[in-house]
Amino acid sequence: MGEQPIAISQLNDFVFCPVSIYFHQLYYDTETALYLSKPQIDGKKAHETVDMKKYSTSEEILQSIDVYCEKYNLIGKIDIFNKTTGTLTERKKLVKTVYDGYIWQLYAQYFSMTEFDEYCGVLHTQFYMRKSLVCDIVEPFRVIIDRQTKKSVNLGQFKEKDFEIFGGKWCLKYEKSSEYSSVFLKAIMEYKEDIFLYIRDFYRSFMKGRLDVDFPVWRWE
């Protein structure tokens, strides 16, 4: 049996106070309110938005990702990673001093991410945690959704009151999701045969490695 993986969160504990790791294990099944101080409780509260993946609604922001680094036998979570800027963020309630433990945590997260597998793509950039090939396949069919959206707005099916602002963005209310999904699904099904043929030809070209020659073209009318 191999050695127990080192929890990334314990790196900061070890630098701050090694014995705290022992007490964390000792109180593992105990209600945290019985032994955590107010600053610790406030810190956990501030972290909830990340743990519940509600820190941001942007698709470019990855939140609370489980990671494992085989090289250094590390395991834990990445708080926030911006795919566009490549910024890795460790969420804290209040930082007055950057302790070595904070830096160690970020390095541990970084080394874990270097072992991520990239998703293969053709049109979209090959990147971890981004389904590049799936994005390639659905790209030509965006026009179906765009056209239906414009049509539904003009017909009064889609209304401003169906949306709410969350994180600085307009988001569809949950109770309206099935209604909107039905409208879009009906529009997509009108082209189900064309979509099937395109994906089939895309797959054949991709497997032959000849997308520069045989790349299928979907023409919308």
PDB file of C-alpha atoms in Angstrom:
ATOM      1  CA  MET A   1       0.000   0.000   0.000  1.00  0.00           C
ATOM      2  CA  GLY A   2       1.339   3.432  -0.923  1.00  0.00           C
ATOM      3  CA  GLU A   3       1.627   6.430   1.333  1.00  0.00           C
ATOM      4  CA  GLN A   4      -1.451   8.445   2.242  1.00  0.00           C
ATOM      5  CA  PRO A   5      -1.853  11.468  -0.093  1.00  0.00           C
ATOM      6  CA  ILE A   6      -1.077  14.827   1.476  1.00  0.00           C
ATOM      7  CA  ALA A   7      -4.090  17.144   1.624  1.00  0.00           C
ATOM      8  CA  ILE A   8      -3.297  20.475  -0.020  1.00  0.00           C
ATOM      9  CA  SER A   9      -5.233  22.295   2.700  1.00  0.00           C
ATOM     10  CA  GLN A  10      -2.870  20.814   5.316  1.00  0.00           C
ATOM     11  CA  LEU A  11       0.186  22.504   3.807  1.00  0.00           C
ATOM     12  CA  ASN A  12      -0.887  25.842   5.260  1.00  0.00           C
ATOM     13  CA  ASP A  13      -1.816  24.139   8.555  1.00  0.00           C
ATOM     14  CA  PHE A  14       1.632  22.554   8.756  1.00  0.00           C
ATOM     15  CA  VAL A  15       3.440  25.865   8.265  1.00  0.00           C
ATOM     16  CA  PHE A  16       1.156  27.725  10.656  1.00  0.00           C
ATOM     17  CA  CYS A  17       0.939  25.099  13.379  1.00  0.00           C
ATOM     18  CA  PRO A  18       1.777  21.406  12.703  1.00  0.00           C
ATOM     19  CA  VAL A  19      -0.162  20.237  15.757  1.00  0.00           C
ATOM     20  CA  SER A  20      -3.347  21.732  14.272  1.00  0.00           C
ATOM     21  CA  ILE A  21      -3.387  18.865  11.772  1.00  0.00           C
ATOM     22  CA  TYR A  22      -3.663  16.444  14.687  1.00  0.00           C
ATOM     23  CA  PHE A  23      -6.562  18.393  16.197  1.00  0.00           C
ATOM     24  CA  HIS A  24      -8.346  18.576  12.854  1.00  0.00           C
ATOM     25  CA  GLN A  25      -8.278  14.792  12.708  1.00  0.00           C
ATOM     26  CA  LEU A  26      -9.245  14.517  16.368  1.00  0.00           C
ATOM     27  CA  TYR A  27     -12.347  16.678  15.914  1.00  0.00           C
ATOM     28  CA  TYR A  28     -13.169  15.327  12.442  1.00  0.00           C
ATOM     29  CA  ASP A  29     -16.680  14.094  13.282  1.00  0.00           C
ATOM     30  CA  THR A  30     -17.461  16.845  15.791  1.00  0.00           C
ATOM     31  CA  GLU A  31     -19.679  19.845  15.074  1.00  0.00           C
ATOM     32  CA  THR A  32     -17.249  22.569  13.971  1.00  0.00           C
ATOM     33  CA  ALA A  33     -19.077  25.279  15.928  1.00  0.00           C
ATOM     34  CA  LEU A  34     -17.831  23.618  19.143  1.00  0.00           C
ATOM     35  CA  TYR A  35     -14.152  24.266  18.499  1.00  0.00           C
ATOM     36  CA  LEU A  36     -13.696  26.811  15.674  1.00  0.00           C
ATOM     37  CA  SER A  37     -12.967  30.412  16.582  1.00  0.00           C
ATOM     38  CA  LYS A  38     -14.999  33.292  15.118  1.00  0.00           C
ATOM     39  CA  PRO A  39     -12.329  34.197  12.500  1.00  0.00           C
ATOM     40  CA  GLN A  40     -12.273  30.556  11.372  1.00  0.00           C
ATOM     41  CA  ILE A  41     -16.070  30.431  11.124  1.00  0.00           C
ATOM     42  CA  ASP A  42     -16.083  33.692   9.148  1.00  0.00           C
ATOM     43  CA  GLY A  43     -13.425  32.272   6.839  1.00  0.00           C
ATOM     44  CA  LYS A  44     -15.441  29.118   6.150  1.00  0.00           C
ATOM     45  CA  LYS A  45     -18.522  31.245   5.494  1.00  0.00           C
ATOM     46  CA  ALA A  46     -16.654  33.357   2.951  1.00  0.00           C
ATOM     47  CA  HIS A  47     -15.546  30.141   1.246  1.00  0.00           C
ATOM     48  CA  GLU A  48     -19.062  28.758   0.776  1.00  0.00           C
ATOM     49  CA  THR A  49     -19.681  30.542  -2.542  1.00  0.00           C
ATOM     50  CA  VAL A  50     -16.641  28.765  -4.015  1.00  0.00           C
ATOM     51  CA  ASP A  51     -17.485  25.378  -2.465  1.00  0.00           C
ATOM     52  CA  MET A  52     -21.025  25.612  -3.893  1.00  0.00           C
ATOM     53  CA  LYS A  53     -19.660  26.904  -7.236  1.00  0.00           C
ATOM     54  CA  LYS A  54     -21.627  30.128  -6.952  1.00  0.00           C
ATOM     55  CA  TYR A  55     -18.673  32.512  -6.912  1.00  0.00           C
ATOM     56  CA  SER A  56     -19.161  33.277 -10.629  1.00  0.00           C
ATOM     57  CA  THR A  57     -21.518  32.300 -13.458  1.00  0.00           C
ATOM     58  CA  SER A  58     -18.834  32.743 -16.132  1.00  0.00           C
ATOM     59  CA  GLU A  59     -17.915  29.601 -18.077  1.00  0.00           C
ATOM     60  CA  GLU A  60     -14.312  30.804 -18.020  1.00  0.00           C
ATOM     61  CA  ILE A  61     -14.171  30.565 -14.215  1.00  0.00           C
ATOM     62  CA  LEU A  62     -13.579  27.077 -12.835  1.00  0.00           C
ATOM     63  CA  GLN A  63     -14.576  26.637  -9.192  1.00  0.00           C
ATOM     64  CA  SER A  64     -13.950  24.031  -6.502  1.00  0.00           C
ATOM     65  CA  ILE A  65     -12.205  21.482  -8.737  1.00  0.00           C
ATOM     66  CA  ASP A  66     -10.981  18.196  -7.277  1.00  0.00           C
ATOM     67  CA  VAL A  67      -7.319  17.651  -8.176  1.00  0.00           C
ATOM     68  CA  TYR A  68      -4.589  15.097  -7.561  1.00  0.00           C
ATOM     69  CA  CYS A  69      -0.852  15.394  -8.191  1.00  0.00           C
ATOM     70  CA  GLU A  70       0.693  11.978  -8.722  1.00  0.00           C
ATOM     71  CA  LYS A  71       4.269  13.300  -8.771  1.00  0.00           C
ATOM     72  CA  TYR A  72       4.102  14.789  -5.269  1.00  0.00           C
ATOM     73  CA  ASN A  73       1.193  12.674  -3.937  1.00  0.00           C
ATOM     74  CA  LEU A  74      -1.006  15.708  -3.244  1.00  0.00           C
ATOM     75  CA  ILE A  75      -4.798  15.803  -3.177  1.00  0.00           C
ATOM     76  CA  GLY A  76      -7.305  18.590  -2.685  1.00  0.00           C
ATOM     77  CA  LYS A  77      -9.270  21.286  -4.451  1.00  0.00           C
ATOM     78  CA  ILE A  78      -8.597  24.324  -6.590  1.00  0.00           C
ATOM     79  CA  ASP A  79     -10.667  27.274  -5.417  1.00  0.00           C
ATOM     80  CA  ILE A  80     -10.811  29.449  -8.523  1.00  0.00           C
ATOM     81  CA  PHE A  81      -9.090  29.261 -11.906  1.00  0.00           C
ATOM     82  CA  ASN A  82      -9.647  31.711 -14.765  1.00  0.00           C
ATOM     83  CA  LYS A  83      -9.217  29.839 -18.049  1.00  0.00           C
ATOM     84  CA  THR A  84      -8.824  33.066 -20.033  1.00  0.00           C
ATOM     85  CA  THR A  85      -6.117  34.741 -17.951  1.00  0.00           C
ATOM     86  CA  GLY A  86      -4.619  31.596 -16.429  1.00  0.00           C
ATOM     87  CA  THR A  87      -5.024  33.100 -12.953  1.00  0.00           C
ATOM     88  CA  LEU A  88      -5.119  30.670 -10.028  1.00  0.00           C
ATOM     89  CA  THR A  89      -6.803  32.051  -6.890  1.00  0.00           C
ATOM     90  CA  GLU A  90      -6.880  30.699  -3.333  1.00  0.00           C
ATOM     91  CA  ARG A  91      -9.964  32.213  -1.672  1.00  0.00           C
ATOM     92  CA  LYS A  92      -9.418  33.798   1.749  1.00  0.00           C
ATOM     93  CA  LYS A  93     -11.650  35.955   3.975  1.00  0.00           C
ATOM     94  CA  LEU A  94      -8.968  38.537   4.720  1.00  0.00           C
ATOM     95  CA  VAL A  95      -5.265  38.538   3.839  1.00  0.00           C
ATOM     96  CA  LYS A  96      -2.988  40.957   5.692  1.00  0.00           C
ATOM     97  CA  THR A  97       0.170  38.883   5.317  1.00  0.00           C
ATOM     98  CA  VAL A  98       1.056  36.381   2.582  1.00  0.00           C
ATOM     99  CA  TYR A  99       2.326  33.427   4.583  1.00  0.00           C
ATOM    100  CA  ASP A 100       4.481  30.647   3.144  1.00  0.00           C
ATOM    101  CA  GLY A 101       1.584  28.231   3.587  1.00  0.00           C
ATOM    102  CA  TYR A 102      -0.572  30.231   1.155  1.00  0.00           C
ATOM    103  CA  ILE A 103       2.185  30.041  -1.445  1.00  0.00           C
ATOM    104  CA  TRP A 104       2.663  26.325  -0.893  1.00  0.00           C
ATOM    105  CA  GLN A 105      -1.050  25.739  -1.455  1.00  0.00           C
ATOM    106  CA  LEU A 106      -0.971  27.582  -4.779  1.00  0.00           C
ATOM    107  CA  TYR A 107       2.110  25.684  -5.910  1.00  0.00           C
ATOM    108  CA  ALA A 108       0.426  22.402  -4.977  1.00  0.00           C
ATOM    109  CA  GLN A 109      -2.628  23.375  -7.003  1.00  0.00           C
ATOM    110  CA  TYR A 110      -0.421  24.427  -9.904  1.00  0.00           C
ATOM    111  CA  PHE A 111       1.516  21.148  -9.986  1.00  0.00           C
ATOM    112  CA  SER A 112      -1.773  19.250  -9.853  1.00  0.00           C
ATOM    113  CA  MET A 113      -3.069  21.193 -12.849  1.00  0.00           C
ATOM    114  CA  THR A 114       0.046  20.391 -14.901  1.00  0.00           C
ATOM    115  CA  GLU A 115      -1.076  16.764 -14.819  1.00  0.00           C
ATOM    116  CA  PHE A 116      -4.531  17.521 -16.237  1.00  0.00           C
ATOM    117  CA  ASP A 117      -5.332  15.934 -19.589  1.00  0.00           C
ATOM    118  CA  GLU A 118      -6.165  18.352 -22.371  1.00  0.00           C
ATOM    119  CA  TYR A 119      -9.341  17.877 -24.382  1.00  0.00           C
ATOM    120  CA  CYS A 120      -8.611  17.505 -28.082  1.00  0.00           C
ATOM    121  CA  GLY A 121     -10.213  19.997 -30.453  1.00  0.00           C
ATOM    122  CA  VAL A 122      -9.928  21.260 -34.012  1.00  0.00           C
ATOM    123  CA  LEU A 123     -11.433  24.736 -34.129  1.00  0.00           C
ATOM    124  CA  HIS A 124     -11.281  25.428 -30.402  1.00  0.00           C
ATOM    125  CA  THR A 125      -8.094  25.620 -28.357  1.00  0.00           C
ATOM    126  CA  GLN A 126      -7.018  22.373 -26.724  1.00  0.00           C
ATOM    127  CA  PHE A 127      -7.376  23.046 -23.026  1.00  0.00           C
ATOM    128  CA  TYR A 128      -8.074  21.153 -19.824  1.00  0.00           C
ATOM    129  CA  MET A 129     -11.622  21.221 -18.498  1.00  0.00           C
ATOM    130  CA  ARG A 130     -12.903  22.549 -21.844  1.00  0.00           C
ATOM    131  CA  LYS A 131     -14.737  20.088 -24.079  1.00  0.00           C
ATOM    132  CA  SER A 132     -13.069  21.480 -27.209  1.00  0.00           C
ATOM    133  CA  LEU A 133     -14.237  18.788 -29.620  1.00  0.00           C
ATOM    134  CA  VAL A 134     -17.835  19.079 -28.401  1.00  0.00           C
ATOM    135  CA  CYS A 135     -17.629  22.854 -28.950  1.00  0.00           C
ATOM    136  CA  ASP A 136     -16.340  22.205 -32.479  1.00  0.00           C
ATOM    137  CA  ILE A 137     -19.285  19.975 -33.318  1.00  0.00           C
ATOM    138  CA  VAL A 138     -22.031  22.278 -32.000  1.00  0.00           C
ATOM    139  CA  GLU A 139     -20.521  25.481 -33.398  1.00  0.00           C
ATOM    140  CA  PRO A 140     -22.298  25.351 -36.818  1.00  0.00           C
ATOM    141  CA  PHE A 141     -25.687  24.919 -35.129  1.00  0.00           C
ATOM    142  CA  ARG A 142     -25.561  28.087 -33.018  1.00  0.00           C
ATOM    143  CA  VAL A 143     -27.547  29.784 -35.760  1.00  0.00           C
ATOM    144  CA  ILE A 144     -30.560  27.578 -34.960  1.00  0.00           C
ATOM    145  CA  ILE A 145     -30.648  28.866 -31.383  1.00  0.00           C
ATOM    146  CA  ASP A 146     -29.916  32.457 -32.446  1.00  0.00           C
ATOM    147  CA  ARG A 147     -32.753  32.434 -34.970  1.00  0.00           C
ATOM    148  CA  GLN A 148     -35.222  30.864 -32.542  1.00  0.00           C
ATOM    149  CA  THR A 149     -34.257  33.349 -29.824  1.00  0.00           C
ATOM    150  CA  LYS A 150     -34.929  36.290 -32.129  1.00  0.00           C
ATOM    151  CA  LYS A 151     -38.222  34.726 -33.248  1.00  0.00           C
ATOM    152  CA  SER A 152     -39.374  34.021 -29.685  1.00  0.00           C
ATOM    153  CA  VAL A 153     -38.545  37.560 -28.566  1.00  0.00           C
ATOM    154  CA  ASN A 154     -40.533  39.020 -31.467  1.00  0.00           C
ATOM    155  CA  LEU A 155     -43.484  36.730 -30.687  1.00  0.00           C
ATOM    156  CA  GLY A 156     -43.412  37.629 -27.000  1.00  0.00           C
ATOM    157  CA  GLN A 157     -42.524  34.093 -25.867  1.00  0.00           C
ATOM    158  CA  PHE A 158     -39.291  35.261 -24.246  1.00  0.00           C
ATOM    159  CA  LYS A 159     -39.775  38.123 -21.812  1.00  0.00           C
ATOM    160  CA  GLU A 160     -37.449  40.297 -19.766  1.00  0.00           C
ATOM    161  CA  LYS A 161     -39.282  39.341 -16.554  1.00  0.00           C
ATOM    162  CA  ASP A 162     -38.142  35.730 -17.101  1.00  0.00           C
ATOM    163  CA  PHE A 163     -34.580  36.778 -16.257  1.00  0.00           C
ATOM    164  CA  GLU A 164     -32.748  38.079 -13.212  1.00  0.00           C
ATOM    165  CA  ILE A 165     -29.366  39.665 -12.648  1.00  0.00           C
ATOM    166  CA  PHE A 166     -26.852  37.406 -10.920  1.00  0.00           C
ATOM    167  CA  GLY A 167     -23.141  38.157 -10.657  1.00  0.00           C
ATOM    168  CA  GLY A 168     -23.518  41.105 -13.009  1.00  0.00           C
ATOM    169  CA  LYS A 169     -25.135  38.951 -15.705  1.00  0.00           C
ATOM    170  CA  TRP A 170     -28.671  38.323 -16.913  1.00  0.00           C
ATOM    171  CA  CYS A 171     -29.627  34.739 -16.034  1.00  0.00           C
ATOM    172  CA  LEU A 172     -32.768  32.783 -16.832  1.00  0.00           C
ATOM    173  CA  LYS A 173     -34.874  32.021 -13.762  1.00  0.00           C
ATOM    174  CA  TYR A 174     -34.782  28.358 -12.811  1.00  0.00           C
ATOM    175  CA  GLU A 175     -38.562  27.905 -12.990  1.00  0.00           C
ATOM    176  CA  LYS A 176     -38.464  29.066 -16.631  1.00  0.00           C
ATOM    177  CA  SER A 177     -35.675  26.722 -17.744  1.00  0.00           C
ATOM    178  CA  SER A 178     -37.932  23.857 -18.889  1.00  0.00           C
ATOM    179  CA  GLU A 179     -40.143  26.226 -20.886  1.00  0.00           C
ATOM    180  CA  TYR A 180     -37.186  27.749 -22.741  1.00  0.00           C
ATOM    181  CA  SER A 181     -35.526  24.354 -23.230  1.00  0.00           C
ATOM    182  CA  SER A 182     -38.686  23.029 -24.885  1.00  0.00           C
ATOM    183  CA  VAL A 183     -38.715  25.909 -27.362  1.00  0.00           C
ATOM    184  CA  PHE A 184     -35.069  25.360 -28.293  1.00  0.00           C
ATOM    185  CA  LEU A 185     -35.427  21.565 -28.473  1.00  0.00           C
ATOM    186  CA  LYS A 186     -38.330  21.882 -30.895  1.00  0.00           C
ATOM    187  CA  ALA A 187     -36.245  24.171 -33.125  1.00  0.00           C
ATOM    188  CA  ILE A 188     -33.291  21.774 -33.051  1.00  0.00           C
ATOM    189  CA  MET A 189     -35.425  18.720 -33.883  1.00  0.00           C
ATOM    190  CA  GLU A 190     -36.502  20.353 -37.141  1.00  0.00           C
ATOM    191  CA  TYR A 191     -32.922  19.849 -38.314  1.00  0.00           C
ATOM    192  CA  LYS A 192     -32.234  16.499 -36.630  1.00  0.00           C
ATOM    193  CA  GLU A 193     -31.396  14.677 -39.876  1.00  0.00           C
ATOM    194  CA  ASP A 194     -29.062  17.428 -41.090  1.00  0.00           C
ATOM    195  CA  ILE A 195     -27.343  17.529 -37.698  1.00  0.00           C
ATOM    196  CA  PHE A 196     -26.866  13.748 -37.732  1.00  0.00           C
ATOM    197  CA  LEU A 197     -25.307  13.773 -41.207  1.00  0.00           C
ATOM    198  CA  TYR A 198     -22.967  16.630 -40.300  1.00  0.00           C
ATOM    199  CA  ILE A 199     -21.748  14.928 -37.107  1.00  0.00           C
ATOM    200  CA  ARG A 200     -21.300  11.639 -38.966  1.00  0.00           C
ATOM    201  CA  ASP A 201     -19.159  13.289 -41.668  1.00  0.00           C
ATOM    202  CA  PHE A 202     -17.247  15.273 -39.046  1.00  0.00           C
ATOM    203  CA  TYR A 203     -16.462  12.070 -37.161  1.00  0.00           C
ATOM    204  CA  ARG A 204     -15.279  10.271 -40.309  1.00  0.00           C
ATOM    205  CA  SER A 205     -13.028  13.161 -41.307  1.00  0.00           C
ATOM    206  CA  PHE A 206     -11.681  13.495 -37.795  1.00  0.00           C
ATOM    207  CA  MET A 207     -10.830   9.800 -37.516  1.00  0.00           C
ATOM    208  CA  LYS A 208      -9.051   9.902 -40.888  1.00  0.00           C
ATOM    209  CA  GLY A 209      -7.105  12.993 -39.840  1.00  0.00           C
ATOM    210  CA  ARG A 210      -8.197  14.819 -42.987  1.00  0.00           C
ATOM    211  CA  LEU A 211     -10.210  17.739 -41.657  1.00  0.00           C
ATOM    212  CA  ASP A 212      -8.208  20.127 -43.843  1.00  0.00           C
ATOM    213  CA  VAL A 213      -9.645  18.373 -46.923  1.00  0.00           C
ATOM    214  CA  ASP A 214     -12.882  16.661 -45.933  1.00  0.00           C
ATOM    215  CA  PHE A 215     -14.165  19.032 -43.258  1.00  0.00           C
ATOM    216  CA  PRO A 216     -17.976  18.967 -43.584  1.00  0.00           C
ATOM    217  CA  VAL A 217     -19.953  22.112 -44.228  1.00  0.00           C
ATOM    218  CA  TRP A 218     -23.436  22.599 -42.811  1.00  0.00           C
ATOM    219  CA  ARG A 219     -25.534  25.046 -44.789  1.00  0.00           C
ATOM    220  CA  TRP A 220     -28.480  26.593 -43.025  1.00  0.00           C
ATOM    221  CA  GLU A 221     -31.475  27.914 -44.949  1.00  0.00           C
TER     222      GLU A 221
END
